[in-house]
Coordinates of C-alpha atoms in Angstrom, one line a residue:
X1 CA -17.2 44.9 -8.8
X2 CA -20.9 45.0 -7.7
X3 CA -22.6 43.3 -4.8
X4 CA -24.4 41.0 -7.4
X5 CA -20.9 39.6 -8.4
X6 CA -19.3 39.4 -4.9
X7 CA -16.7 36.7 -5.1
X8 CA -15.1 35.6 -8.4
X9 CA -12.8 32.6 -8.8
X10 CA -9.5 33.8 -10.3
X11 CA -8.8 31.8 -13.5
X12 CA -10.9 29.0 -12.1
X13 CA -9.8 25.4 -13.0
X14 CA -12.8 23.1 -13.4
X15 CA -10.7 20.2 -12.2
X16 CA -9.7 21.9 -9.0
X17 CA -12.2 19.9 -6.9
X18 CA -11.0 19.2 -3.4
X19 CA -7.3 19.2 -4.1
X20 CA -5.3 21.7 -2.1
X21 CA -1.8 23.1 -2.1
X22 CA 0.3 24.3 0.9
X23 CA 0.6 28.0 1.2
X24 CA 4.3 27.7 1.4
X25 CA 4.4 26.6 -2.2
X26 CA 3.0 29.9 -3.4
X27 CA 5.3 31.9 -1.1
X28 CA 8.3 30.0 -2.6
X29 CA 7.3 30.9 -6.2
X30 CA 9.7 33.7 -7.2
X31 CA 7.5 34.7 -10.1
X32 CA 4.8 35.8 -7.7
X33 CA 6.8 37.7 -5.2
X34 CA 4.4 37.0 -2.4
X35 CA 5.5 37.8 1.2
X36 CA 3.7 37.0 4.4
X37 CA 3.4 40.1 6.6
X38 CA 1.1 38.9 9.4
X39 CA -0.5 35.9 10.9
X40 CA 0.8 32.5 12.0
X41 CA 3.7 30.9 10.1
X42 CA 1.9 27.5 9.8
X43 CA 1.7 26.1 6.3
X44 CA -2.0 26.1 5.7
X45 CA -3.5 24.5 2.7
X46 CA -5.3 26.5 0.0
X47 CA -8.2 24.8 -1.8
X48 CA -9.1 27.6 -4.2
X49 CA -8.4 31.3 -5.0
X50 CA -11.0 34.0 -5.1
X51 CA -11.2 37.8 -5.3
X52 CA -13.6 40.1 -3.6
X53 CA -14.0 43.8 -3.0
X54 CA -17.2 43.8 -0.8
X55 CA -17.4 44.7 2.8
X56 CA -18.8 41.3 3.9
X57 CA -17.9 38.4 1.5
X58 CA -18.7 35.6 4.0
X59 CA -22.0 34.5 2.5
X60 CA -20.2 33.6 -0.7
X61 CA -17.3 31.6 0.9
X62 CA -17.0 27.9 1.4
X63 CA -13.7 27.7 3.3
X64 CA -10.1 27.0 2.4
X65 CA -9.8 30.0 0.1
X66 CA -6.9 32.3 -0.6
X67 CA -9.0 35.4 -0.7
X68 CA -7.4 38.3 -2.7
X69 CA -8.4 41.9 -2.3
X70 CA -7.1 45.3 -3.3
X71 CA -8.9 46.9 -0.3
X72 CA -11.3 49.0 -2.4
X73 CA -14.0 48.7 0.2
X74 CA -11.9 47.9 3.2
X75 CA -13.2 49.8 6.3
X76 CA -11.2 52.9 7.1
X77 CA -11.3 52.4 10.9
X78 CA -9.5 49.8 13.0
X79 CA -12.8 48.4 14.4
X80 CA -14.3 47.9 10.9
X81 CA -11.1 46.2 9.7
X82 CA -11.1 43.9 12.8
X83 CA -14.8 43.0 12.1
X84 CA -13.9 42.2 8.4
X85 CA -11.0 39.9 9.4
X86 CA -13.1 38.2 12.1
X87 CA -15.8 37.4 9.6
X88 CA -13.5 35.8 7.0
X89 CA -11.7 33.8 9.6
X90 CA -15.1 32.5 10.8
X91 CA -15.9 31.5 7.2
X92 CA -12.8 29.3 7.1
X93 CA -10.6 31.4 4.8
X94 CA -7.1 29.9 4.6
X95 CA -5.3 33.2 4.0
X96 CA -5.8 36.7 2.9
X97 CA -3.8 38.2 0.0
X98 CA -3.6 42.0 -0.3
X99 CA -2.5 43.7 -3.5
X100 CA -0.7 47.0 -3.1
X101 CA -1.3 49.8 -5.6
X102 CA -3.3 51.4 -7.0
X103 CA -5.7 51.8 -4.0
X104 CA -3.2 51.3 -1.2
X105 CA 0.5 52.0 -1.5
X106 CA 1.2 49.5 1.3
X107 CA -0.7 47.0 3.4
X108 CA -2.7 48.9 6.0
X109 CA -1.3 48.6 9.5
X110 CA -4.8 48.0 11.0
X111 CA -5.2 45.0 8.7
X112 CA -1.8 43.6 9.7
X113 CA -2.7 44.0 13.4
X114 CA -6.2 42.4 12.9
X115 CA -4.7 39.4 11.1
X116 CA -2.1 38.9 13.8
X117 CA -4.9 39.1 16.4
X118 CA -7.2 36.6 14.7
X119 CA -4.5 34.2 13.4
X120 CA -5.1 34.7 9.7
X121 CA -2.0 34.6 7.4
X122 CA -1.8 37.8 5.4
X123 CA 0.2 37.9 2.1
X124 CA 1.5 41.0 0.4
X125 CA 1.1 41.0 -3.4
X126 CA 3.6 43.3 -5.1
X127 CA 2.2 45.7 -7.8
X128 CA 3.6 43.6 -10.7
X129 CA 1.7 40.5 -9.6
X130 CA -1.9 40.3 -11.0
X131 CA -4.5 38.3 -9.1
X132 CA -5.0 36.0 -12.1
X133 CA -1.3 35.0 -11.9
X134 CA -1.8 33.9 -8.3
X135 CA -4.8 31.8 -9.4
X136 CA -2.9 30.2 -12.2
X137 CA 0.1 29.3 -10.1
X138 CA -2.2 27.9 -7.4
X139 CA -4.1 25.6 -9.8
X140 CA -0.9 24.6 -11.6
X141 CA 0.6 23.5 -8.2
X142 CA -2.7 21.6 -7.5
X143 CA -2.4 19.8 -10.8
X144 CA 1.2 18.9 -10.2
X145 CA 0.2 17.7 -6.7
X146 CA -2.6 15.6 -8.2
X147 CA -0.2 14.1 -10.7
X148 CA 2.3 13.1 -8.0
X149 CA -0.6 11.6 -5.9
X150 CA -1.8 9.6 -8.9
X151 CA 1.7 8.3 -9.5
X152 CA 2.0 7.3 -5.9
X153 CA -1.4 5.5 -6.0
X154 CA -0.5 3.8 -9.3
X155 CA 2.8 2.5 -7.9
X156 CA 1.2 1.3 -4.8
X157 CA -1.7 -0.4 -6.6
X158 CA 0.8 -2.1 -8.9
X159 CA 2.8 -3.4 -5.9
X160 CA -0.4 -4.6 -4.2
X161 CA -1.6 -6.4 -7.3
X162 CA 1.8 -8.2 -7.6
X163 CA 1.7 -9.1 -3.9
X164 CA -1.8 -10.6 -4.3
X165 CA -0.5 -13.0 -6.8
X166 CA 2.2 -14.4 -4.5
X167 CA 1.7 -17.7 -2.6
X168 CA 1.8 -15.8 0.7
X169 CA -0.7 -13.3 -0.7
X170 CA -2.2 -12.0 2.6
X171 CA 1.2 -11.3 4.2
X172 CA 2.6 -9.8 1.0
X173 CA -0.4 -7.4 0.6
X174 CA 0.0 -6.2 4.2
X175 CA 3.7 -5.7 3.7
X176 CA 3.2 -3.6 0.6
X177 CA 0.4 -1.6 2.3
X178 CA 2.7 -0.9 5.2
X179 CA 5.5 0.1 3.0
X180 CA 3.4 2.6 0.9
X181 CA 1.6 4.1 3.8
X182 CA 4.2 4.0 6.6
X183 CA 1.7 2.4 8.9
X184 CA 1.6 -0.7 11.1
X185 CA -0.9 -2.9 9.2
X186 CA -2.7 -5.8 10.8
X187 CA -5.4 -8.3 9.6
X188 CA -7.7 -9.2 12.6
X189 CA -10.2 -12.0 12.8
X190 CA -13.6 -11.4 14.5
X191 CA -12.1 -12.1 18.0
X192 CA -9.2 -9.6 17.5
X193 CA -6.5 -12.2 16.9
X194 CA -3.6 -10.8 14.8
X195 CA -3.6 -13.1 11.8
X196 CA -1.0 -11.2 9.7
X197 CA 0.9 -8.0 10.4
X198 CA 3.5 -5.8 8.8
X199 CA 5.4 -2.7 9.6
X200 CA 6.9 -1.4 12.9
X201 CA 4.7 -2.2 15.8
X202 CA 3.8 0.9 17.9
X203 CA 4.3 1.0 21.6
X204 CA 1.5 0.1 23.9
X205 CA -1.4 0.9 24.4
X206 CA -1.8 1.5 20.6
X207 CA -1.9 -2.2 19.6
X208 CA -4.4 -3.0 22.3
X209 CA -6.6 0.0 21.3
X210 CA -6.5 -1.0 17.7
X211 CA -7.5 -4.5 18.5
X212 CA -10.4 -3.3 20.6
X213 CA -11.5 -1.0 17.8
X214 CA -11.4 -3.9 15.4
X215 CA -13.4 -6.2 17.6
X216 CA -16.1 -3.5 18.2
X217 CA -16.3 -2.7 14.5
X218 CA -16.6 -6.3 13.4
X219 CA -19.1 -7.0 16.1
X220 CA -21.3 -4.1 14.9
X221 CA -21.1 -5.4 11.4
X222 CA -22.0 -9.0 12.4
X223 CA -24.9 -7.7 14.6
X224 CA -26.3 -5.5 11.9
X225 CA -26.1 -8.3 9.3
X226 CA -27.8 -10.8 11.7
X227 CA -30.6 -8.3 12.5
X228 CA -31.2 -7.6 8.9
X229 CA -30.9 -3.9 9.5
X230 CA -29.0 -1.3 7.5
X231 CA -25.3 -2.0 6.8
X232 CA -23.2 -1.0 9.8
X233 CA -20.2 1.3 9.5
X234 CA -17.5 -0.3 7.4
X235 CA -14.7 1.9 9.0
X236 CA -13.8 3.4 12.3
X237 CA -11.1 5.7 13.6
X238 CA -9.6 6.6 17.0
X239 CA -6.8 8.9 18.0
X240 CA -4.7 8.4 21.1
X241 CA -1.6 10.3 22.2
X242 CA -0.4 11.2 18.6
X243 CA -1.2 7.8 17.1
X244 CA -4.0 7.6 14.5
X245 CA -5.9 4.2 14.5
X246 CA -8.2 3.2 11.7
X247 CA -10.1 0.0 11.0
X248 CA -11.8 -1.2 7.8
X249 CA -14.0 -4.3 7.9
X250 CA -13.7 -6.9 5.2
X251 CA -17.1 -8.4 4.4
X252 CA -17.9 -11.9 5.7
X253 CA -16.9 -14.4 3.1
X254 CA -20.4 -15.7 2.7
X255 CA -22.4 -12.7 3.8
X256 CA -23.3 -14.2 7.2
X257 CA -20.0 -14.8 9.0
X258 CA -18.3 -12.2 11.1
X259 CA -16.0 -10.1 8.9
X260 CA -12.3 -9.7 9.2
X261 CA -10.8 -6.3 9.9
X262 CA -7.9 -4.4 8.4
X263 CA -6.3 -2.2 11.1
X264 CA -3.7 0.5 10.8
X265 CA -1.7 2.6 13.2
X266 CA 0.1 5.7 12.0
X267 CA 1.8 8.7 13.6
X268 CA 0.2 11.2 11.2
X269 CA -3.4 11.7 9.9
X270 CA -3.8 9.5 6.8
X271 CA -3.6 11.7 3.7
X272 CA -6.0 11.1 0.7
X273 CA -3.3 9.0 -1.1
X274 CA -3.0 6.7 1.8
X275 CA -6.7 6.3 2.1
X276 CA -6.9 5.4 -1.5
X277 CA -4.1 2.8 -1.2
X278 CA -5.8 1.4 1.9
X279 CA -9.1 1.0 0.0
X280 CA -7.3 -0.9 -2.8
X281 CA -5.7 -3.2 -0.2
X282 CA -9.0 -3.8 1.5
X283 CA -10.6 -4.9 -1.8
X284 CA -7.7 -7.3 -2.5
X285 CA -7.8 -8.7 1.0
X286 CA -11.6 -9.3 0.7
X287 CA -11.0 -11.2 -2.5
X288 CA -8.2 -13.2 -1.1
X289 CA -10.3 -14.3 1.9
X290 CA -13.3 -15.2 -0.2
X291 CA -14.3 -18.9 -0.5
X292 CA -13.8 -18.8 -4.3
X293 CA -10.2 -17.9 -3.9
X294 CA -9.6 -20.1 -0.9
X295 CA -11.1 -23.2 -2.5
X296 CA -9.6 -22.5 -5.9
X297 CA -12.6 -23.5 -8.0
X298 CA -10.6 -23.5 -11.2
X299 CA -11.0 -25.8 -14.1
X300 CA -8.0 -27.9 -13.2
X301 CA -9.3 -28.6 -9.7
X302 CA -12.8 -29.4 -11.0
X303 CA -11.4 -31.6 -13.7
X304 CA -9.3 -33.6 -11.2
X305 CA -12.4 -34.1 -9.1
X306 CA -14.4 -35.4 -12.0
X307 CA -11.6 -37.8 -12.9
X308 CA -11.4 -39.1 -9.3
X309 CA -15.2 -39.7 -9.2
X310 CA -15.0 -41.6 -12.5
X311 CA -12.3 -44.0 -11.2
X312 CA -8.9 -42.4 -11.7
X313 CA -6.3 -42.8 -8.9
X314 CA -4.9 -39.9 -6.9
X315 CA -1.5 -40.5 -8.6
X316 CA -3.2 -40.0 -12.0
X317 CA -4.9 -36.7 -11.2
X318 CA -2.3 -35.2 -8.9
X319 CA -0.3 -33.5 -11.8
X320 CA -3.4 -31.4 -12.7
X321 CA -3.4 -29.9 -9.2
X322 CA 0.3 -28.9 -9.1
X323 CA 0.7 -25.1 -9.5
X324 CA 1.9 -24.3 -13.0
X325 CA 4.4 -21.8 -11.6
X326 CA 6.0 -24.5 -9.5
X327 CA 6.2 -27.7 -11.6
X328 CA 8.8 -29.1 -9.2
X329 CA 6.1 -29.4 -6.5
X330 CA 5.2 -32.9 -7.5
X331 CA 5.0 -34.2 -3.9
X332 CA 2.4 -33.5 -1.2
X333 CA 2.4 -32.7 2.5
X334 CA -0.6 -33.9 4.4
X335 CA -1.7 -31.7 7.3
X336 CA -4.0 -32.8 10.1
X337 CA -5.3 -30.2 12.6
X338 CA -7.4 -30.0 15.7
X339 CA -8.8 -26.7 17.0
X340 CA -8.8 -25.9 20.7
X341 CA -12.0 -25.0 22.5
X342 CA -11.7 -21.3 23.3
X343 CA -13.9 -19.1 25.3
X344 CA -14.8 -16.8 22.4
X345 CA -15.4 -19.9 20.2
X346 CA -17.9 -21.2 22.7
X347 CA -19.7 -17.8 22.7
X348 CA -20.0 -17.9 18.9
X349 CA -21.9 -21.2 18.7
X350 CA -23.1 -20.4 15.1
X351 CA -19.6 -20.2 13.9
X352 CA -18.4 -23.2 15.8
X353 CA -21.2 -25.4 14.5
X354 CA -20.5 -24.6 10.8
X355 CA -19.7 -28.0 9.2
X356 CA -17.5 -26.6 6.5
X357 CA -15.7 -24.1 8.8
X358 CA -15.9 -20.3 8.8
X359 CA -15.1 -19.4 5.1
X360 CA -13.0 -16.4 6.3
X361 CA -11.0 -18.7 8.6
X362 CA -10.8 -21.3 5.8
X363 CA -9.4 -18.7 3.4
X364 CA -6.9 -17.5 6.1
X365 CA -5.7 -21.0 6.8
X366 CA -5.5 -21.9 3.2
X367 CA -3.4 -18.8 2.4
X368 CA -1.2 -19.4 5.5
X369 CA -0.6 -23.0 4.6
X370 CA -0.1 -22.1 0.9
X371 CA -2.8 -24.4 -0.5
X372 CA -6.4 -24.2 -1.6
X373 CA -6.8 -27.9 -0.9
X374 CA -8.1 -28.1 2.7
X375 CA -11.3 -29.0 4.6
X376 CA -12.5 -28.1 8.0
X377 CA -15.1 -30.3 9.7
X378 CA -16.0 -28.9 13.0
X379 CA -12.8 -28.8 15.0
X380 CA -10.9 -31.1 12.6
X381 CA -8.7 -29.9 9.7
X382 CA -7.2 -31.9 6.8
X383 CA -5.2 -30.3 4.0
X384 CA -2.9 -31.2 1.1
X385 CA 0.0 -28.9 0.4
X386 CA 1.9 -29.1 -2.9
X387 CA 5.6 -29.5 -2.1
X388 CA 9.0 -30.2 -3.6
X389 CA 10.4 -33.6 -2.6
X390 CA 13.1 -32.4 -0.1
X391 CA 11.3 -29.4 1.4
X392 CA 10.5 -29.2 5.1
X393 CA 6.9 -28.2 5.6
X394 CA 6.4 -24.5 6.7
X395 CA 4.4 -24.1 9.9
X396 CA 2.3 -20.9 9.8
X397 CA 2.0 -18.9 13.0
X398 CA -1.6 -18.0 12.0
X399 CA -2.7 -21.5 12.7
X400 CA -1.7 -21.2 16.4
X401 CA -3.2 -17.7 16.6
X402 CA -6.6 -19.2 15.4
X403 CA -6.3 -22.0 18.0
X404 CA -5.2 -24.8 15.8
X405 CA -2.7 -27.6 16.6
X406 CA -1.2 -29.1 13.5
X407 CA 0.6 -32.3 12.4
X408 CA 2.5 -32.4 9.2
X409 CA 3.7 -35.4 7.1
X410 CA 6.9 -35.3 5.1
X411 CA 6.5 -34.7 1.4
X412 CA 5.2 -37.8 -0.3
X413 CA 4.3 -38.7 -3.9
X414 CA 0.6 -39.0 -4.6
X415 CA 0.7 -42.8 -4.6
X416 CA 1.8 -42.7 -1.0
X417 CA -0.8 -40.3 0.3
X418 CA -2.5 -42.9 2.6
X419 CA 0.8 -43.4 4.3
X420 CA 1.4 -39.7 4.6
X421 CA -2.1 -39.3 6.0
X422 CA -1.4 -41.7 8.8
X423 CA 1.9 -40.0 9.6
X424 CA 0.2 -36.6 9.7
X425 CA -2.3 -37.9 12.2
X426 CA 0.5 -39.4 14.4
X427 CA 2.3 -36.1 14.3
X428 CA -0.9 -34.3 15.3
X429 CA -1.3 -36.7 18.3
X430 CA 2.2 -36.0 19.4
X431 CA 1.7 -32.3 19.1
X432 CA -1.4 -32.5 21.2
X433 CA 0.3 -34.6 23.8
X434 CA 3.3 -32.3 24.0
X435 CA 1.0 -29.2 24.0
X436 CA 3.0 -27.5 21.1
X437 CA 1.5 -25.7 18.1
X438 CA 2.8 -28.2 15.5
X439 CA 5.0 -31.2 14.9
X440 CA 6.4 -32.2 11.6
X441 CA 6.8 -36.0 11.0
X442 CA 10.5 -36.8 10.7
X443 CA 11.8 -39.6 8.6
X444 CA 12.6 -42.6 10.8
X445 CA 16.2 -42.5 11.9
X446 CA 18.2 -45.5 13.1
X447 CA 16.5 -46.8 16.2
X448 CA 16.2 -50.1 18.2
X449 CA 12.9 -51.0 16.6
X450 CA 14.2 -50.5 13.1
X451 CA 16.6 -53.4 13.6
X452 CA 13.7 -55.8 13.2
X453 CA 12.9 -56.6 9.6
X454 CA 9.7 -55.0 8.3
X455 CA 8.1 -58.3 7.5
X456 CA 8.9 -59.8 10.9
X457 CA 7.7 -56.6 12.6
X458 CA 4.4 -56.6 10.8
X459 CA 3.9 -60.3 11.5
X460 CA 4.6 -59.6 15.2
X461 CA 2.1 -56.7 15.3
X462 CA -0.7 -58.7 13.7
X463 CA -0.1 -61.5 16.1
X464 CA 0.1 -59.2 19.1
X465 CA -3.3 -57.6 18.4
X466 CA -5.0 -60.6 16.9
X467 CA -7.0 -61.1 20.2
X468 CA -8.7 -57.8 19.7
X469 CA -10.5 -59.2 16.6
X470 CA -12.6 -61.3 19.1
X471 CA -13.7 -58.1 20.9
X472 CA -17.3 -57.2 20.8
X473 CA -18.6 -53.6 20.4
X474 CA -17.1 -51.0 20.0
X475 CA -14.7 -53.2 17.9
X476 CA -11.0 -53.7 17.3
X477 CA -10.4 -50.5 15.4
X478 CA -11.9 -48.4 18.3
X479 CA -9.9 -50.3 20.9
X480 CA -6.7 -49.9 18.9
X481 CA -7.4 -46.1 18.5
X482 CA -8.0 -45.7 22.2
X483 CA -4.8 -47.6 23.0
X484 CA -2.8 -45.4 20.7
X485 CA -4.2 -42.2 22.1
X486 CA -3.8 -43.4 25.7
X487 CA -0.1 -44.3 25.1
X488 CA 0.4 -41.0 23.3
X489 CA -0.8 -39.2 26.4
X490 CA 1.3 -41.4 28.6
X491 CA -1.6 -43.1 30.3
X492 CA -3.6 -40.0 31.1
X493 CA -7.3 -40.9 31.4
X494 CA -8.6 -37.3 31.3
X495 CA -6.5 -36.2 28.3
X496 CA -7.4 -39.3 26.4
X497 CA -11.1 -38.8 27.1
X498 CA -10.9 -35.2 26.1
X499 CA -9.1 -36.1 22.8
X500 CA -11.6 -38.9 22.0
X501 CA -14.5 -36.8 23.2
X502 CA -15.8 -39.6 25.5
X503 CA -16.2 -39.9 29.2
X504 CA -13.1 -40.9 31.2
X505 CA -15.0 -44.0 32.5
X506 CA -15.4 -45.1 28.8
X507 CA -11.7 -44.8 28.4
X508 CA -11.1 -46.9 31.5
X509 CA -13.6 -49.5 30.3
X510 CA -11.9 -49.8 26.9
X511 CA -8.4 -50.0 28.3
X512 CA -9.5 -52.7 30.8
X513 CA -10.9 -54.6 27.9
X514 CA -7.7 -54.2 25.9
X515 CA -5.6 -55.4 28.9
X516 CA -7.9 -58.5 29.3
X517 CA -7.8 -59.5 25.6
X518 CA -4.1 -58.9 25.2
X519 CA -3.2 -60.4 28.6
X520 CA -1.0 -57.4 29.2
X521 CA -0.2 -55.3 32.3
X522 CA -0.6 -51.8 31.0
X523 CA 1.1 -50.3 34.0
X524 CA 4.4 -52.0 33.0
X525 CA 6.6 -49.6 31.0
X526 CA 8.2 -52.5 29.1
X527 CA 4.7 -53.7 28.0
X528 CA 3.8 -50.2 27.0
X529 CA 6.9 -49.9 24.9
X530 CA 6.2 -53.2 23.1
X531 CA 2.7 -52.2 22.4
X532 CA 3.8 -48.8 21.0
X533 CA 6.3 -50.5 18.7
X534 CA 3.6 -52.9 17.6
X535 CA 1.2 -50.1 16.9
X536 CA 3.8 -48.3 14.8
X537 CA 4.5 -51.5 12.8
X538 CA 0.8 -52.1 12.4
X539 CA 0.3 -48.6 11.1
X540 CA 3.1 -49.1 8.6
X541 CA 1.2 -52.1 7.3
X542 CA -2.1 -50.2 7.1
X543 CA -0.4 -47.4 5.2

């Protein structure tokens, strides 16, 4: 072989690209008869096979080769052999294969010593094994490895696609991603809150480090988008104490909001198959958190809206909104929500001021609640969840993570939605007063106030609050609302003012006016009890 044809691929496969095969696979092939005679025992990966018989092949190497030689131009002295080995090691050769006979009857001792010294695996090729056979076996193993990887990717993509079609799509996708990659998978919002997670949680500090990495990555993405600059990095990685952390940002749902982030923690470096599966999951999660998916702008929903605007009743259009796969969901749960004021929310004034809510958060809440029918107006949330008649509403933990307090009605037919709406609001008020994430309205059990007939109770309520009709501004409805909130918070001026978003002196003024008009001592527990029952009866009438 001449210097003009220095390194030749042995039986090159044009599809060999970047696929590699462990060296141990070739050593285990009995038809080759290869034996390692020097160098470390680590199972290095071989990306290609080449042959050369020149003294310095390094200008023609790209790294990762199993370099085969018969030693035709191998230096005769130990120093020259050492230089030869040092050069190919510096070029990134994975291993050196030496074919014995006809030039050398055995692997030279100087070559063995040099390979041991420089940490290069040295393989002995027996006389009956041609170099081309090694190349064919290598590329056959690569093809088999590619086929296995493609099957793994196909199975994972199929599982992810099926998960994306489930009602709990976000959680289901993360669960499948974790199962097929062996990682702890988390969906973070822009503040680093764990919205959904799957897999075994690693020990600290890995979860905290992953959260910080997600926050930094999404912040860079939001900053770059706001500045109109080049797109920021969509992924980031960090390694700590044997744990490999990766983050992939999901684009902001409308191109302006801070993106979500998919985080993973693994105990090994993610192989190409896992990276491909993660990419597929990231695409699905992006679609699932988009406004189009969250708001379900399908023909059935649009048709129902048209019919409502043209005079149809909710009971008439509700069947068009029931999921086709769950025809038994002919009842509805009304959800009311209130978002807490958080430090990070105050910092992000643009997001907090968005009248329709952050689309990414809207999608996350919609998926968590299991409904596309929801609306966020500032810090207030209202939603309709299709439900079977006797099913208790499911309270998603993601709502509390995002800072929402929720109140749920019991399942009601469409004709009773106004009544369910009032019950959801009362449940929300109780949840806020009790400082708990959510309360589900319970059907009224036997109690003292139920002993009064409904007609008599409503008549008593109307009479009890009739004097408020004579009130001037802000009006009877405002005074009744203030009274209900004040009673809900057990007479707390500050909490009532915070809930109503007015000054505490305004609350005091209103309650003084209520006491005067009703001729009631609001400090008397018995009076408060009577007024609470009357409010409940009045609400039942308004429903």
